[in-house]
């Protein structure tokens, strides 16, 4: 089976009701990144950070996958599909995708603020101040904040280097190292982009200028036509 690697961003979950970051009315219009998505912000006001993620976690728990997530899950019948997502929601998993690499962590888990290797599933949608890990430190969201290491970037780059086919869906490609993953994809591997806008991508890429719920089913058709699905 050919390996299809798909890099996804907030745009794929937009039609599931989850806000993107940089579109109009995006998350970064209402919040200061430094206050809610950095280790400094956590040190200064952990309760504010907790509240920011509790609010987002509630939306994630209540959200359902959309046609785009399901289209990627369907492609698993025809390709070895590896999803590399910048999203911290679990909609790819809810839709049935089995190989998902979360570059920026996942909001449905908490982690020790002392030892990032200590992670826990979250019942419901809140992490409360005072909830501690087994080493006695405050639990925080299991997400990668700006300025923190991205431990999954190496396995993600390896997957991209082995991609026979590559697609980018719903990301402005503004944030590194995620945005640099396309450079690991072999030159000769066909590349596709699904986005209603046109984020800059260098090199030869076929663009489907549609929102994800329309563009992904079209991409499925294209891939099956071109690869005898
Ligand atoms: N379908 C497909 N794409 C869409 C849709 C949609 N319905 N709506 C918006 N988009 C596209 C936008 O055109 C844009 O290219 O999704 C992209 C959203 O870009 P961002 O808001 O920057 O989100 P993303 O690229 O995922 O951000 C990357 O930045 O703040 C950090 O950690 C955060 O993982 C996030 C990272």
CSV table of C-alpha atoms and ligand atoms in Angstrom, one decimal:
chain,number,residue,atom,x,y,z
A,1,UNK,CA,0.0,0.0,0.0
A,2,UNK,CA,1.2,3.5,-0.8
A,3,UNK,CA,1.9,5.7,2.2
A,4,UNK,CA,-0.3,8.8,2.3
A,5,UNK,CA,0.9,11.4,4.9
A,6,UNK,CA,-1.6,14.2,5.7
A,7,UNK,CA,-0.6,17.4,7.7
A,8,UNK,CA,-3.7,18.9,9.2
A,9,UNK,CA,-4.3,22.2,11.0
A,10,UNK,CA,-7.2,24.0,12.7
A,11,UNK,CA,-9.0,24.5,9.4
A,12,UNK,CA,-10.0,20.8,9.2
A,13,UNK,CA,-12.0,21.2,12.5
A,14,UNK,CA,-13.5,24.6,11.7
A,15,UNK,CA,-16.7,23.0,10.3
A,16,UNK,CA,-17.0,20.9,13.5
A,17,UNK,CA,-17.4,24.3,15.3
A,18,UNK,CA,-13.9,24.6,16.7
A,19,UNK,CA,-12.2,28.0,16.1
A,20,UNK,CA,-9.1,28.4,14.1
A,21,UNK,CA,-6.3,30.7,15.3
A,22,UNK,CA,-5.6,33.2,12.5
A,23,UNK,CA,-8.8,33.6,10.6
A,24,UNK,CA,-11.1,36.5,11.4
A,25,UNK,CA,-12.7,35.8,14.8
A,26,UNK,CA,-9.9,33.3,15.4
A,27,UNK,CA,-8.7,32.4,18.9
A,28,UNK,CA,-5.7,34.7,18.7
A,29,UNK,CA,-8.1,37.7,18.2
A,30,UNK,CA,-9.6,37.1,21.6
A,31,UNK,CA,-6.6,36.0,23.7
A,32,UNK,CA,-2.9,37.0,24.1
A,33,UNK,CA,-0.8,34.0,23.1
A,34,UNK,CA,1.8,35.0,25.7
A,35,UNK,CA,-0.8,34.9,28.5
A,36,UNK,CA,-2.4,31.6,27.6
A,37,UNK,CA,-0.1,29.5,25.5
A,38,UNK,CA,3.5,29.9,26.9
A,39,UNK,CA,5.4,28.6,29.9
A,40,UNK,CA,5.7,32.2,31.1
A,41,UNK,CA,2.0,32.7,31.0
A,42,UNK,CA,1.5,29.5,33.0
A,43,UNK,CA,4.1,30.7,35.6
A,44,UNK,CA,2.4,34.2,35.8
A,45,UNK,CA,-1.3,33.0,36.0
A,46,UNK,CA,-1.9,29.3,35.8
A,47,UNK,CA,-5.6,29.7,36.6
A,48,UNK,CA,-6.1,31.8,33.5
A,49,UNK,CA,-4.3,29.2,31.3
A,50,UNK,CA,-6.3,26.4,32.9
A,51,UNK,CA,-9.5,28.3,32.1
A,52,UNK,CA,-8.5,28.9,28.5
A,53,UNK,CA,-8.0,25.2,27.9
A,54,UNK,CA,-11.0,24.1,30.0
A,55,UNK,CA,-13.2,26.3,27.7
A,56,UNK,CA,-11.6,24.8,24.6
A,57,UNK,CA,-11.7,21.3,26.0
A,58,UNK,CA,-15.5,21.7,26.6
A,59,UNK,CA,-15.9,22.6,22.9
A,60,UNK,CA,-13.8,19.6,21.8
A,61,UNK,CA,-15.7,17.1,24.0
A,62,UNK,CA,-19.0,18.4,22.5
A,63,UNK,CA,-17.7,18.5,18.9
A,64,UNK,CA,-18.2,15.8,16.2
A,65,UNK,CA,-15.9,15.0,13.3
A,66,UNK,CA,-17.0,16.5,9.9
A,67,UNK,CA,-16.9,15.0,6.4
A,68,UNK,CA,-13.2,15.9,6.1
A,69,UNK,CA,-12.2,13.8,9.1
A,70,UNK,CA,-14.4,10.9,7.9
A,71,UNK,CA,-12.9,11.1,4.3
A,72,UNK,CA,-9.4,10.7,5.8
A,73,UNK,CA,-10.6,7.7,7.8
A,74,UNK,CA,-12.1,6.2,4.7
A,75,UNK,CA,-8.8,6.5,2.8
A,76,UNK,CA,-7.3,3.9,5.2
A,77,UNK,CA,-8.9,1.2,3.1
A,78,UNK,CA,-6.7,2.2,0.2
A,79,UNK,CA,-3.6,3.7,1.6
A,80,UNK,CA,-1.3,3.5,4.6
A,81,UNK,CA,-2.6,6.8,6.0
A,82,UNK,CA,-0.5,8.7,8.6
A,83,UNK,CA,-2.0,11.9,9.9
A,84,UNK,CA,0.3,14.5,11.4
A,85,UNK,CA,-1.9,17.0,13.1
A,86,UNK,CA,-1.2,20.4,14.7
A,87,UNK,CA,-4.6,20.2,16.3
A,88,UNK,CA,-5.1,19.3,20.0
A,89,UNK,CA,-8.6,18.0,19.4
A,90,UNK,CA,-9.4,14.2,19.0
A,91,UNK,CA,-11.7,14.5,16.0
A,92,UNK,CA,-9.4,12.4,13.7
A,93,UNK,CA,-9.5,9.6,16.3
A,94,UNK,CA,-13.3,10.0,16.7
A,95,UNK,CA,-13.7,9.7,12.9
A,96,UNK,CA,-11.8,6.4,12.9
A,97,UNK,CA,-8.2,7.4,11.9
A,98,UNK,CA,-5.8,4.9,13.5
A,99,UNK,CA,-2.4,6.5,12.9
A,100,UNK,CA,-2.4,10.1,14.3
A,101,UNK,CA,0.7,12.0,15.4
A,102,UNK,CA,-0.2,15.0,17.6
A,103,UNK,CA,2.6,17.5,17.1
A,104,UNK,CA,1.2,19.9,19.6
A,105,UNK,CA,-0.2,17.4,22.1
A,106,UNK,CA,-3.9,16.6,22.8
A,107,UNK,CA,-6.3,18.6,25.0
A,108,UNK,CA,-8.1,15.5,26.3
A,109,UNK,CA,-5.0,14.6,28.4
A,110,UNK,CA,-3.3,16.4,31.3
A,111,UNK,CA,0.4,16.3,32.2
A,112,UNK,CA,2.4,16.8,35.3
A,113,UNK,CA,3.8,20.4,35.4
A,114,UNK,CA,7.0,18.8,36.9
A,115,UNK,CA,7.5,15.8,34.6
A,116,UNK,CA,6.0,16.0,31.0
A,117,UNK,CA,6.2,12.2,30.7
A,118,UNK,CA,3.5,11.9,33.3
A,119,UNK,CA,0.2,12.2,31.4
A,120,UNK,CA,-3.3,11.4,32.4
A,121,UNK,CA,-6.7,11.0,30.7
A,122,UNK,CA,-9.2,13.8,31.7
A,123,UNK,CA,-12.7,12.7,32.7
A,124,UNK,CA,-15.1,15.5,31.7
A,125,UNK,CA,-13.6,18.7,30.4
A,126,UNK,CA,-11.9,20.4,33.3
A,127,UNK,CA,-8.5,20.3,35.0
A,128,UNK,CA,-8.9,22.1,38.3
A,129,UNK,CA,-6.3,24.1,40.2
A,130,UNK,CA,-5.2,21.9,43.1
A,131,UNK,CA,-5.4,18.7,41.0
A,132,UNK,CA,-1.9,17.2,41.3
A,133,UNK,CA,0.2,14.5,39.6
A,134,UNK,CA,1.6,11.5,41.6
A,135,UNK,CA,4.7,13.6,42.3
A,136,UNK,CA,2.6,16.3,43.9
A,137,UNK,CA,2.8,19.0,41.1
A,138,UNK,CA,-0.1,20.8,39.6
A,139,UNK,CA,-1.7,19.2,36.5
A,140,UNK,CA,-1.6,21.2,33.3
A,141,UNK,CA,-2.9,20.6,29.7
A,142,UNK,CA,-0.9,18.0,27.8
A,143,UNK,CA,-0.2,20.5,24.9
A,144,UNK,CA,3.0,22.0,23.5
A,145,UNK,CA,3.2,25.8,24.3
A,146,UNK,CA,5.1,28.3,22.2
A,147,UNK,CA,8.8,28.0,23.2
A,148,UNK,CA,8.5,24.3,24.3
A,149,UNK,CA,10.0,21.3,22.6
A,150,UNK,CA,8.0,19.4,20.0
A,151,UNK,CA,9.0,15.9,20.8
A,152,UNK,CA,7.0,14.3,18.0
A,153,UNK,CA,8.7,16.3,15.2
A,154,UNK,CA,11.3,13.6,14.6
A,155,UNK,CA,8.9,10.7,14.0
A,156,UNK,CA,6.7,13.1,12.0
A,157,UNK,CA,9.7,14.1,9.7
A,158,UNK,CA,10.5,10.4,9.2
A,159,UNK,CA,7.0,9.7,8.1
A,160,UNK,CA,7.1,12.6,5.6
A,161,UNK,CA,10.5,11.3,4.2
A,162,UNK,CA,8.7,8.0,3.4
A,163,UNK,CA,5.6,9.6,1.9
A,164,UNK,CA,4.5,8.4,-1.5
A,165,UNK,CA,1.7,10.9,-1.4
A,166,UNK,CA,1.4,14.1,0.8
A,167,UNK,CA,-1.6,16.4,1.6
A,168,UNK,CA,-1.8,19.6,3.6
A,169,UNK,CA,-5.3,20.4,5.0
A,170,UNK,CA,-6.5,23.5,6.9
A,171,UNK,CA,-3.2,25.1,8.0
A,172,UNK,CA,-1.8,28.5,7.4
A,173,UNK,CA,1.7,27.0,7.6
A,174,UNK,CA,2.8,29.9,9.9
A,175,UNK,CA,4.2,27.8,12.8
A,176,UNK,CA,7.4,25.9,12.8
A,177,UNK,CA,8.7,23.2,13.0
A,178,UNK,CA,5.3,21.8,11.7
A,179,UNK,CA,5.3,24.1,8.6
A,180,UNK,CA,8.8,22.7,7.6
A,181,UNK,CA,7.6,19.1,7.4
A,182,UNK,CA,6.7,19.5,3.7
A,183,UNK,CA,10.5,19.9,3.0
A,184,UNK,CA,11.0,16.2,4.1
A,185,UNK,CA,8.6,14.9,1.5
A,186,UNK,CA,10.4,13.4,-1.5
A,187,UNK,CA,10.4,15.7,-4.5
A,188,UNK,CA,8.7,13.2,-6.8
A,189,UNK,CA,5.9,12.4,-4.4
A,190,UNK,CA,2.6,14.1,-5.5
A,191,UNK,CA,1.5,16.9,-3.1
A,192,UNK,CA,-2.0,18.3,-2.5
A,193,UNK,CA,-3.4,21.3,-0.6
A,194,UNK,CA,-7.0,21.7,0.6
A,195,UNK,CA,-7.8,25.2,1.9
A,196,UNK,CA,-10.4,27.8,0.9
A,197,UNK,CA,-7.5,30.4,1.0
A,198,UNK,CA,-4.1,30.0,-0.4
A,199,UNK,CA,-1.4,29.6,2.2
A,200,UNK,CA,2.1,29.9,0.6
A,201,UNK,CA,3.6,26.6,-0.3
A,202,UNK,CA,6.8,26.2,-2.3
A,203,UNK,CA,7.2,23.6,-5.0
A,204,UNK,CA,4.8,21.6,-7.1
A,205,UNK,CA,1.5,21.1,-5.2
A,206,UNK,CA,-2.1,20.6,-6.5
A,207,UNK,CA,-4.5,22.9,-4.8
A,208,UNK,CA,-8.2,22.3,-4.1
A,209,UNK,CA,-9.4,25.7,-3.1
A,210,UNK,CA,-12.4,24.5,-1.0
A,211,UNK,CA,-13.3,24.2,2.6
A,212,UNK,CA,-12.3,20.8,4.1
A,213,UNK,CA,-15.7,19.2,4.1
A,214,UNK,CA,-16.0,19.7,0.4
A,215,UNK,CA,-12.3,19.5,-0.6
A,216,UNK,CA,-11.5,16.2,1.2
A,217,UNK,CA,-14.1,14.1,-0.6
A,218,UNK,CA,-12.8,15.6,-3.9
A,219,UNK,CA,-9.3,14.7,-2.8
A,220,UNK,CA,-10.4,11.1,-2.1
A,221,UNK,CA,-11.8,10.9,-5.6
A,222,UNK,CA,-8.6,12.3,-7.1
A,223,UNK,CA,-6.4,10.0,-5.2
A,224,UNK,CA,-8.5,6.9,-6.0
A,225,UNK,CA,-8.5,7.9,-9.7
A,226,UNK,CA,-4.8,8.5,-9.8
A,227,UNK,CA,-3.8,5.5,-7.7
A,228,UNK,CA,-6.3,2.9,-8.7
A,229,UNK,CA,-8.3,2.7,-5.5
B,1,LIG,N1,-11.6,24.1,5.7
B,1,LIG,C1,-10.3,24.1,5.4
B,1,LIG,N2,-9.4,25.0,5.7
B,1,LIG,C2,-9.9,26.1,6.4
B,1,LIG,C3,-11.3,26.2,6.8
B,1,LIG,C4,-12.1,25.2,6.4
B,1,LIG,N3,-13.4,25.2,6.6
B,1,LIG,N4,-11.4,27.4,7.5
B,1,LIG,C5,-10.2,27.9,7.6
B,1,LIG,N5,-9.3,27.2,6.9
B,1,LIG,C6,-7.8,27.4,6.8
B,1,LIG,C7,-7.4,28.8,6.8
B,1,LIG,O1,-7.4,29.3,5.4
B,1,LIG,C8,-5.9,28.7,7.3
B,1,LIG,O2,-5.1,28.4,6.2
B,1,LIG,O3,-7.2,26.8,7.9
B,1,LIG,C9,-6.0,27.5,8.2
B,1,LIG,C10,-6.1,27.9,9.7
B,1,LIG,O4,-4.8,28.5,10.0
B,1,LIG,P1,-4.5,28.8,11.5
B,1,LIG,O5,-5.7,29.5,12.2
B,1,LIG,O6,-3.1,29.5,11.6
B,1,LIG,O7,-4.3,27.4,12.2
B,1,LIG,P2,-3.1,26.4,12.1
B,1,LIG,O8,-2.3,26.6,10.8
B,1,LIG,O9,-3.5,25.1,12.5
B,1,LIG,O10,-2.1,27.0,13.3
B,1,LIG,C11,-1.0,26.3,13.6
B,1,LIG,O11,-0.5,27.7,15.5
B,1,LIG,O12,-1.3,28.8,17.3
B,1,LIG,C12,-0.7,27.7,16.9
B,1,LIG,O13,-0.6,25.7,18.1
B,1,LIG,C13,-1.4,26.4,17.3
B,1,LIG,O14,-1.5,24.3,16.1
B,1,LIG,C14,-1.7,25.7,16.0
B,1,LIG,C15,-0.6,26.4,15.1
